[in-house]
Tab-separated table of C-alpha atoms in Angstrom:
chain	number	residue	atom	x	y	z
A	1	UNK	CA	20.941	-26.748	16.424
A	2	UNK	CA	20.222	-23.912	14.057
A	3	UNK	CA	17.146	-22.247	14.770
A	4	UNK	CA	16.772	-19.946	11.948
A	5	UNK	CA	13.362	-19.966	10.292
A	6	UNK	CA	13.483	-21.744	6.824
A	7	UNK	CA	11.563	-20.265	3.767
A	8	UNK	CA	10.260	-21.979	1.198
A	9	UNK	CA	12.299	-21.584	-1.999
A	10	UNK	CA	11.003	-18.862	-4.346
A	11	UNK	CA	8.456	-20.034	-7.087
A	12	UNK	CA	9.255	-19.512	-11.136
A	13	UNK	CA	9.369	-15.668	-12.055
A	14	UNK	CA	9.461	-14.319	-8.268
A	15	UNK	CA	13.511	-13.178	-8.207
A	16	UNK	CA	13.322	-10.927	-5.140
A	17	UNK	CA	16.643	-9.012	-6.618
A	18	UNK	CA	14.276	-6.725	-8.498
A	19	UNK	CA	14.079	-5.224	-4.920
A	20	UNK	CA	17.174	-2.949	-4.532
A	21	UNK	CA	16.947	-2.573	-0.730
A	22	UNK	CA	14.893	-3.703	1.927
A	23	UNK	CA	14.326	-1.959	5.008
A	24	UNK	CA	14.617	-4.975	7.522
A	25	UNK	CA	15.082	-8.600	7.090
A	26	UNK	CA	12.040	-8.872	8.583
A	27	UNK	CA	10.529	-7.649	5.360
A	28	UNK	CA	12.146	-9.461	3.155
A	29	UNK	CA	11.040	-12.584	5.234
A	30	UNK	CA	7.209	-11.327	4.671
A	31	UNK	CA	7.575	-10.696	1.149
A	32	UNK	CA	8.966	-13.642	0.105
A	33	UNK	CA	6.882	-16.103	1.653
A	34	UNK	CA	3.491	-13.546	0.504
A	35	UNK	CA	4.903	-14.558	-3.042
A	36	UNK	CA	5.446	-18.023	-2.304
A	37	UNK	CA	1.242	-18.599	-1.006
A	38	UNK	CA	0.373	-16.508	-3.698
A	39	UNK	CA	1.649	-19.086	-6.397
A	40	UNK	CA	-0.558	-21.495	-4.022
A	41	UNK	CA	-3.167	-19.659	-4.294
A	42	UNK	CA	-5.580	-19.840	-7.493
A	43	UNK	CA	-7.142	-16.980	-6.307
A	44	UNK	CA	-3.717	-14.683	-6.774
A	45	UNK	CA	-3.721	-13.087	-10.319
A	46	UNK	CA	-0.310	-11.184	-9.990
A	47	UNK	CA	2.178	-9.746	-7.198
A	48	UNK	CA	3.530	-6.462	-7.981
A	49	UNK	CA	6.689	-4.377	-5.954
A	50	UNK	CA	6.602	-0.927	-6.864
A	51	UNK	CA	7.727	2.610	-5.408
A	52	UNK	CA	11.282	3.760	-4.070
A	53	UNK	CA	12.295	0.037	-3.099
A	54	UNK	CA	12.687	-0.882	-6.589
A	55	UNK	CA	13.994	2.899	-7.913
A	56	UNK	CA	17.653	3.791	-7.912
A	57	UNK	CA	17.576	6.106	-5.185
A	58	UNK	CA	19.508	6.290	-2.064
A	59	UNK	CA	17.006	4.753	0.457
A	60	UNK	CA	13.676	3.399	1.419
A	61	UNK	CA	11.874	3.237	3.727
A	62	UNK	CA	9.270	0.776	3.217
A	63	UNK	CA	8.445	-2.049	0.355
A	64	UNK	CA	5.400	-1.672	-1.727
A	65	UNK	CA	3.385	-4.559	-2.757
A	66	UNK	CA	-0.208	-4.707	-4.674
A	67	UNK	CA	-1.692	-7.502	-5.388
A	68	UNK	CA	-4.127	-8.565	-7.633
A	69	UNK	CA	-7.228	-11.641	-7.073
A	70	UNK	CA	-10.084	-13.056	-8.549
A	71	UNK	CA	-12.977	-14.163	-6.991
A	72	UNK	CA	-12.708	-13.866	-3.364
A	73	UNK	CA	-10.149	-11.667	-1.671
A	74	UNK	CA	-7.467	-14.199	0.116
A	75	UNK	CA	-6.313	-13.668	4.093
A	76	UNK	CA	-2.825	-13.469	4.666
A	77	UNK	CA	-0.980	-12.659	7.920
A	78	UNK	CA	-0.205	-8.989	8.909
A	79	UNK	CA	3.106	-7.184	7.073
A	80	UNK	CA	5.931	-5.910	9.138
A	81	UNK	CA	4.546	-1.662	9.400
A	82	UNK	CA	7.628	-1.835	6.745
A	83	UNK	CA	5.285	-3.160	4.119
A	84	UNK	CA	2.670	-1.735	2.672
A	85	UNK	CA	0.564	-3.793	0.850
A	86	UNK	CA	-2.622	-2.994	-1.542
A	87	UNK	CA	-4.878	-5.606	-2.981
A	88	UNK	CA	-7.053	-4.743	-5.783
A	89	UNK	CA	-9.983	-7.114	-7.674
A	90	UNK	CA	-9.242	-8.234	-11.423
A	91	UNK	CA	-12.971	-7.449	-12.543
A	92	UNK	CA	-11.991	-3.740	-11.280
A	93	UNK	CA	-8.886	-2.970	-12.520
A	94	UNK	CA	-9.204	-1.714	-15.601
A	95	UNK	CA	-11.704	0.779	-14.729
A	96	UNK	CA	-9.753	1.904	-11.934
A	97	UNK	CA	-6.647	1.943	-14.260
A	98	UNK	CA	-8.959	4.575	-16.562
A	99	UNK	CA	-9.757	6.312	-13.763
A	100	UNK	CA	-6.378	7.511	-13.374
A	101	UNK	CA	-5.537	4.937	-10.249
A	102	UNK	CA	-2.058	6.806	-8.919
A	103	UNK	CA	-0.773	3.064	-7.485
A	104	UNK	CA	-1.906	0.756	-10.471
A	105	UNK	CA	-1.037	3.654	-13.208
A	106	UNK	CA	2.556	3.840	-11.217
A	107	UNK	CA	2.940	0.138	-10.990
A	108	UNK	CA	1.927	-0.227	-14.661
A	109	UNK	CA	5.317	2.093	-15.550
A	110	UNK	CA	7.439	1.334	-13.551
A	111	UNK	CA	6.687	-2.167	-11.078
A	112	UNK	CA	7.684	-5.481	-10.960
A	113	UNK	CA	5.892	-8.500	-10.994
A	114	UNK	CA	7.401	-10.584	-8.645
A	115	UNK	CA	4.431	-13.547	-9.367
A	116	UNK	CA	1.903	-13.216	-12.412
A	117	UNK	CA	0.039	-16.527	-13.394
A	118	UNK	CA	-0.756	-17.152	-16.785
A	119	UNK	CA	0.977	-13.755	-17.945
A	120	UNK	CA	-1.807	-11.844	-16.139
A	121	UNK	CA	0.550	-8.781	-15.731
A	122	UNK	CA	2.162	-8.961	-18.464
A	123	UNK	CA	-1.346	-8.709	-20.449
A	124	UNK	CA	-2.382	-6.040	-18.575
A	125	UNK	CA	0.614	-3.709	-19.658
A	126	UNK	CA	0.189	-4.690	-23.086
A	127	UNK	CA	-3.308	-3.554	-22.636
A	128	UNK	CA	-2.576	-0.190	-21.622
A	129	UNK	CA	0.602	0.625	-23.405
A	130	UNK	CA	1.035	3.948	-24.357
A	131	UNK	CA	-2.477	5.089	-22.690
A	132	UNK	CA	-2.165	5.125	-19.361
A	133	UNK	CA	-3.682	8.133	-18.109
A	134	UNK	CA	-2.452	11.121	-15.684
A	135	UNK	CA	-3.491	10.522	-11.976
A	136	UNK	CA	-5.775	13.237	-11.012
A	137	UNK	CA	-3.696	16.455	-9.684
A	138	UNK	CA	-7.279	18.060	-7.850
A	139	UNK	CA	-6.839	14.489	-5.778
A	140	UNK	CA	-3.409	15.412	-4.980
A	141	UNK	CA	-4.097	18.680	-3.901
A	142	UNK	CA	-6.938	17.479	-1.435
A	143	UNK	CA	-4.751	15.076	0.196
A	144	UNK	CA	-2.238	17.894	0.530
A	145	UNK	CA	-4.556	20.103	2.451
A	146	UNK	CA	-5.794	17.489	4.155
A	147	UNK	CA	-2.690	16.790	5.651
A	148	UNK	CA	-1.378	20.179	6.446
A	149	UNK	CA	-4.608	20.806	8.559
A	150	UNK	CA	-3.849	17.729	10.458
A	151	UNK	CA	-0.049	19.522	10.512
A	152	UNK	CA	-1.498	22.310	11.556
A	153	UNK	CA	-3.144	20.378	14.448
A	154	UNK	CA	-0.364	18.698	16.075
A	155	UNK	CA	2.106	21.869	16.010
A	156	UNK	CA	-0.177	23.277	18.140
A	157	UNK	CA	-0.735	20.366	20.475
A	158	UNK	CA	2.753	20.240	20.485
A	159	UNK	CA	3.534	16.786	18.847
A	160	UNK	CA	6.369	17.973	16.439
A	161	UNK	CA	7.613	14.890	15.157
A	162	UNK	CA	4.443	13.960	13.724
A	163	UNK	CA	3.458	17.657	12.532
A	164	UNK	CA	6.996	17.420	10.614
A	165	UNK	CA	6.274	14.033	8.898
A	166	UNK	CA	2.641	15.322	7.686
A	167	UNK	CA	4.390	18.472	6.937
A	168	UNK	CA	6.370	16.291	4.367
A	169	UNK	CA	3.082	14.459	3.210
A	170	UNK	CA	1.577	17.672	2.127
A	171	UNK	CA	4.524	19.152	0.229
A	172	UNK	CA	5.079	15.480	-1.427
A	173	UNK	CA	1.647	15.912	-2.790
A	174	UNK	CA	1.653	19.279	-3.646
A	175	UNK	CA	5.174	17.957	-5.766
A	176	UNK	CA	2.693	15.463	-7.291
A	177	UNK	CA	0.256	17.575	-7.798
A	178	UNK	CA	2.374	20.523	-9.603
A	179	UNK	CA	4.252	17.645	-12.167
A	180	UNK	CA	0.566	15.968	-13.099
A	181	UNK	CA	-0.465	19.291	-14.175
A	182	UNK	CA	2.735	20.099	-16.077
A	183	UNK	CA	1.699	16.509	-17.858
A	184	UNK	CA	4.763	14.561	-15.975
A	185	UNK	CA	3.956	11.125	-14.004
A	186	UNK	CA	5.119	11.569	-10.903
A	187	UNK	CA	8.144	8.798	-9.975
A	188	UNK	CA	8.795	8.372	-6.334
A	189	UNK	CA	9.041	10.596	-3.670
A	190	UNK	CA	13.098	10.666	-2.913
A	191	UNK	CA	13.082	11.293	-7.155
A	192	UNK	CA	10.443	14.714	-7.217
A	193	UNK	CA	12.912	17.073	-6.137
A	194	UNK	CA	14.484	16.827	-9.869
A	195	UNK	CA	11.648	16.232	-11.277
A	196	UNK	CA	10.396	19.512	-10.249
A	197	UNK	CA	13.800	21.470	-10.780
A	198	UNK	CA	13.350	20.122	-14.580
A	199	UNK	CA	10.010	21.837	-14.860
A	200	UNK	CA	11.255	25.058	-12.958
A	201	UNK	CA	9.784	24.672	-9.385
A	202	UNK	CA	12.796	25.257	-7.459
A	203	UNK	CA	11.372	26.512	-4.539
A	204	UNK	CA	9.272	23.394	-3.841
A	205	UNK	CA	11.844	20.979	-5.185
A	206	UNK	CA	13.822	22.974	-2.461
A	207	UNK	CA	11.799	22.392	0.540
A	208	UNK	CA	10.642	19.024	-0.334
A	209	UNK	CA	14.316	17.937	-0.704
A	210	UNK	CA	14.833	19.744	3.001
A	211	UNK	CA	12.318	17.724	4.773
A	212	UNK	CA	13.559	14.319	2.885
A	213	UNK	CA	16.899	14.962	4.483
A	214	UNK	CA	15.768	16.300	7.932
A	215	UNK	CA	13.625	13.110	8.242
A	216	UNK	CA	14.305	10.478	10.507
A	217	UNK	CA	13.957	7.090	8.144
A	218	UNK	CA	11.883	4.944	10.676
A	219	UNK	CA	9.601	7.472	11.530
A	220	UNK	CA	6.897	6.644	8.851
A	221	UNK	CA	6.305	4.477	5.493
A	222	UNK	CA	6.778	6.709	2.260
A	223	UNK	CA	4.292	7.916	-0.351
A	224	UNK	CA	6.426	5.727	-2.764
């Protein structure tokens, strides 16, 4: 007897194809029943994929999810360390979305509801259609130094495999960084290098597009 795991068939609006890759079948697995209790839940506002997984690039390492709730914030099992999922409240996302939010303002452009009840996503776009602000570069540039001191950190204690991938976190957010202040939203990480050759930063389209290649796929989920 077959003992493969049966899923509950996906719910109304929640086509999983607008995922171009997934990095394991165990994340597809996760994903797809997340979506299915969400449409259970009353609580669940709107599921959202967004980053590389649903960009036409040549590979990703991880699936992005956010959701949004009302009321109180629903439990759900662990994600595979392949997903990366972000849950945000409905009375806050509009202010966060003015704020300059980097994950909502990105989802907003380019995501992909995979649930939304009552058109919640949908509304939310229309809200903010041609308005969605910049993300904040000086954030961007914090993270970056952040991370290169923690580079900094393990090269000397001699862990260079995780010096390398923080090595890439800082030079992906210094690419963010540069773009937002050259007024261009940044798309995801595997796409800066051209974006930054189009505005003229060769040498950091350069090096970021080095470490993307060098980088071992499974070592670490992506910055989108």
């Amino acid at each position: 007897m077959s003992t493969e795991l049966l899923l509950p068939p996906l719910v109304p609006h929640a086509s999983l194809a607008a995922v171009r890759r997934w990095p394991s079948e165990d994340a597809r697995r996760w994903v797809q029943e997340f979506v299915h209790h969400a449409a259970e839940d009353p609580r669940l506002c709107a599921v959202v994929v967004y980053g590389s997984a649903v960009r036409d690039v040549s590979e990703s390492s991880d699936v992005d999810l956010l959701y949004v709730y009302a009321g109180d914030e629903p439990a759900f099992d662990a994600p595979p360390l392949d997903v990366d999922v972000r849950g945000f409240h409905s009375e806050t996302v509009d202010a966060r979305v003015a704020s300059g939010d980097e994950v909502l303002g990105w989802s907003l452009r380019f995501g992909i509801p995979l649930f939304q009840r009552d058109e919640y996503w949908a509304d939310l776009q229309g809200r903010w259609a041609g308005r969605l602000p910049l993300p904040s570069a000086a954030a961007a540039e914090e993270r970056a130094a952040r991370a290169l001191s923690v580079s900094a950190g393990l090269a000397a204690g001699g862990d260079e495999e995780a010096a390398r991938e923080l090595r890439l976190s800082t030079v992906t957010q210094q690419a963010r960084a540069r773009l937002i202040r050259r007024g261009v939203f940044p798309l995801s990480r595997p796409e800066l290098p051209l974006q930054l050759g189009s505005v003229g930063e060769w040498e950091l389209a350069s090096e970021l597009q080095a470490l993307l290649s060098a980088r071992d796929p499974s070592s670490e989920v992506e910055d989108r």
